[in-house]
Every structure is written in structure tokens, then in C-alpha cells.
Amino acid sequence: MGYHQKPQNLSKNLQQDLLLPSVLVLRSPSVPSFFFSKSHLQAHFHLLDPLDSPEPTHSFLSRHAASVLALLCVASTRVSSETLSLLPSLKLVVATSAGLDHIDLGECRRRGIAVTSAGQVFTEDVADFAVGLLVDVLRRVSASEGYVRARLWAEKGPSPLGAKLGGNRVGIVGLGRIGSEVAKRLIAFGCSIAYCSRKEKPSVPYPYYPTVSELATNSDALILCCSLTKETHHIINKGVMEALGKEGVIINIGRGALIDEKELVKFLEQGQIRGAGLDVYENEPHMSQELFAMENVVLAPHAAVYTLESFAALQELVVGNLKAFFSNKPLLTPAQLE
């Protein structure tokens, strides 16, 4: 039976599905619905979703292996070398995230499988969130809100003092798209910026430090905007926190494992750093229990990208990348796999 041939005994909707390019969907049952608009995608593609099938995922993938050319990876669903080995015809992985540490990029490179990311869709929203976390930690916004809700204002008077944002030296770890937007926003607040990246950027006006320890020594706050790799795993360790000092603040909107979370808890408990704003964690959605009781720590549920506008743009980008692939046109947001 040819690809464009319509079997007479199939329903009209099923016949239409068979005429559309097939896309395998990999997602966790816990992924929020706004990461994945099935109705929007079904207008353009025939979706193969293991969660809609009663059979085990492994069997589902094996059954469709020969026909799957494109895979949609929703949120941080793992795409391992084992999963890729079940899909010998795969040519494209479309990710709905900016970070790609959950995808085996080395195996994709070896196989010649193209990968696309969320590109700049989330950039401004994540930068806003990073600045919001820093403001919150320094000015004690969440802590003050809790103080009022606990009826302590009337009982004990004004809440403890916060700290000024303007004038702080902010070190950005990873001056890519998001880091650059964070810097732009903080300059407007009167902060001075320095950065650490894999390479110095000659066109950037901010001071460059080749190591995170040197950056921490010359900063009042660190904002983590880099990708998670073998090299950046626990890049914020005991030595870096010691270099940052007692008045230092750490903000993480990158990936949880950029920080040695156990060491961070120790430094916070002992008053060896001022505070932290965390949107990501080493073992999310679980985190160190000690963090819950700390008023100098602001906790968010990996929500820096969560805006209506960013997810509307993400849906359009996903469709655009898939359409480009099936039309043999350049991908919109190809990832560099080197």
C-alpha cells in the first residue's frame, strides 16, 4: 500500500492522518499540558504517542521504528542512546527546551540526527525571572510576604531589613542569549556586570574572568545561565562559595546540577553566604528538605519559562521546525552538536 493511497475501509479522519507526516512524541505523563498542544500539532502531523497506546513504550517504539523520521521530545523527557537505538530511521529530534542535556547529543552526532532547541523563545522570560529572583532574595519580597501572612507585622513590627540591588557586582556564569539579557536588565538597575564563559567575547564590554572562582571573588552575586555539561557539573562548589563570601547571593535558572546542592545547604545553614534564588534542583521535583525552612532562599518550581506568550511562540516554533524538516528546508533553530 503506497503512502498516499487511501484504503477504502478506513475512516475519513484516519485516512487524513495517514496522509500527514508521522511524528513520534516522547513525553512524561507528568509534563504540563502547555508544553504540548496536541490539537495544534494534529492539524499538521500524524502523532505517534506511546502514552495513547496500551502497550509498553519499548514495544510501541519497536513497532513504529521503521517509519519514524522525526521525534518530538517534550520538556525534559530523556532521549537516551538506548531509545535512539530503537529508531534506526530517525533523522530529527525536536526539543521543546532551550537546554539539551537530557538528549544524548553525542549519539545524535554519530548517527547524523539533527536536533533543534527552543532557540530564543524563552530567553526574555527566563532573564526576567532571574532578575526577579535576585530582587526577591535581596529585598526579601517573599520573606516579607510570609511575615505579613503570619500576622507578624502587627505583633512584632517591621520585618527584617533587605539589601539594595543597585551597586551590586553581578557575575554571570554563561554569557549566552539568556546571560546577555540578564546583564542588560541589571545594568538598568545600576549593577556592574562581569562574566565567565567557555571563551572570552571580544565584543562584550563587561570584564571577563577565565574561572568561576575568580568571578566569584569579584562578585556580590552569581547568576547561573550556562548549560549543564560534564565540565559544568557542580561548577558551583565549596571553593566557589568560599570565594563568593558571606554577603554573596547565588541565583540558578540554568540546571540544578550546576550547583553542589549539599554544599549550598551547608553554606546557607552556617551563614557563609547571604542567600539563594533557585528555580532548578539536582533531583527535581525533589530538593533538599532544609531549604524549605530558610527565609533567605527563594524557591520556584522550574518555572522561569512559564508564560502564556512563550508557550504560544514555542508551539509555532515546533511546527515550523517540523514543517521545515519534512519540506527539506533549513531548520529554524538547529543545535550545534560539536
CSV table of N, CA and C in Angstrom, one decimal, residues 98 118-130 176-182 184-185 225 253 304-305 307 310:
chain,number,residue,atom,x,y,z
A,98,ALA,N,15.3,24.9,25.9
A,98,ALA,CA,16.5,25.5,25.5
A,98,ALA,C,17.7,24.7,25.8
A,118,ALA,N,14.6,25.1,21.6
A,118,ALA,CA,13.6,26.1,21.7
A,118,ALA,C,14.1,27.5,21.3
A,119,GLY,N,15.4,27.5,21.0
A,119,GLY,CA,16.0,28.8,20.5
A,119,GLY,C,15.9,29.9,21.5
A,120,GLN,N,15.4,31.0,21.0
A,120,GLN,CA,15.3,32.2,21.8
A,120,GLN,C,13.9,32.4,22.4
A,121,VAL,N,13.0,31.4,22.2
A,121,VAL,CA,11.6,31.6,22.6
A,121,VAL,C,11.5,31.9,24.1
A,122,PHE,N,12.3,31.3,24.9
A,122,PHE,CA,12.2,31.5,26.4
A,122,PHE,C,13.2,32.6,26.9
A,123,THR,N,14.1,33.1,26.1
A,123,THR,CA,15.2,34.0,26.5
A,123,THR,C,14.7,35.1,27.4
A,124,GLU,N,13.8,35.9,27.0
A,124,GLU,CA,13.5,37.1,27.7
A,124,GLU,C,12.7,36.8,29.0
A,125,ASP,N,11.9,35.8,29.0
A,125,ASP,CA,11.1,35.4,30.2
A,125,ASP,C,12.1,34.8,31.2
A,126,VAL,N,13.0,34.0,30.8
A,126,VAL,CA,14.0,33.5,31.8
A,126,VAL,C,14.9,34.6,32.4
A,127,ALA,N,15.3,35.5,31.5
A,127,ALA,CA,16.1,36.7,32.0
A,127,ALA,C,15.3,37.5,33.0
A,128,ASP,N,14.0,37.7,32.8
A,128,ASP,CA,13.2,38.4,33.7
A,128,ASP,C,13.1,37.7,35.0
A,129,PHE,N,12.9,36.4,34.9
A,129,PHE,CA,12.8,35.6,36.1
A,129,PHE,C,14.1,35.6,37.0
A,130,ALA,N,15.2,35.5,36.3
A,130,ALA,CA,16.5,35.6,37.0
A,130,ALA,C,16.6,36.9,37.8
A,176,GLY,N,25.6,33.7,27.3
A,176,GLY,CA,24.9,33.4,26.0
A,176,GLY,C,23.7,34.3,25.8
A,177,ARG,N,22.7,33.8,25.2
A,177,ARG,CA,21.5,34.6,24.9
A,177,ARG,C,20.8,35.1,26.2
A,178,ILE,N,20.6,34.1,27.1
A,178,ILE,CA,19.9,34.5,28.4
A,178,ILE,C,20.8,35.3,29.3
A,179,GLY,N,22.1,34.9,29.4
A,179,GLY,CA,23.0,35.7,30.2
A,179,GLY,C,23.1,37.2,29.8
A,180,SER,N,23.1,37.4,28.4
A,180,SER,CA,23.3,38.7,27.9
A,180,SER,C,22.0,39.5,28.2
A,181,GLU,N,20.8,38.9,28.2
A,181,GLU,CA,19.6,39.6,28.5
A,181,GLU,C,19.6,39.9,30.0
A,182,VAL,N,20.1,39.0,30.8
A,182,VAL,CA,20.1,39.3,32.3
A,182,VAL,C,21.0,40.5,32.5
A,184,LYS,N,21.8,43.0,30.5
A,184,LYS,CA,21.1,44.2,30.0
A,184,LYS,C,20.1,44.7,31.1
A,185,ARG,N,19.4,43.9,31.7
A,185,ARG,CA,18.4,44.3,32.7
A,185,ARG,C,19.1,44.8,33.9
A,225,CYS,N,23.6,30.9,34.2
A,225,CYS,CA,22.9,30.9,32.9
A,225,CYS,C,23.5,29.9,31.9
A,253,ILE,N,19.1,29.7,37.3
A,253,ILE,CA,18.0,29.4,36.4
A,253,ILE,C,18.5,28.6,35.2
A,304,ALA,N,10.7,29.3,35.3
A,304,ALA,CA,11.2,30.6,34.6
A,304,ALA,C,10.6,30.8,33.2
A,305,VAL,N,10.3,29.7,32.5
A,305,VAL,CA,9.8,29.8,31.2
A,305,VAL,C,8.3,29.9,31.1
A,307,THR,N,5.2,31.4,30.8
A,307,THR,CA,4.4,32.5,30.4
A,307,THR,C,3.5,32.0,29.3
A,310,SER,N,5.3,32.8,25.9
A,310,SER,CA,6.4,31.9,25.5
A,310,SER,C,5.9,30.6,25.0
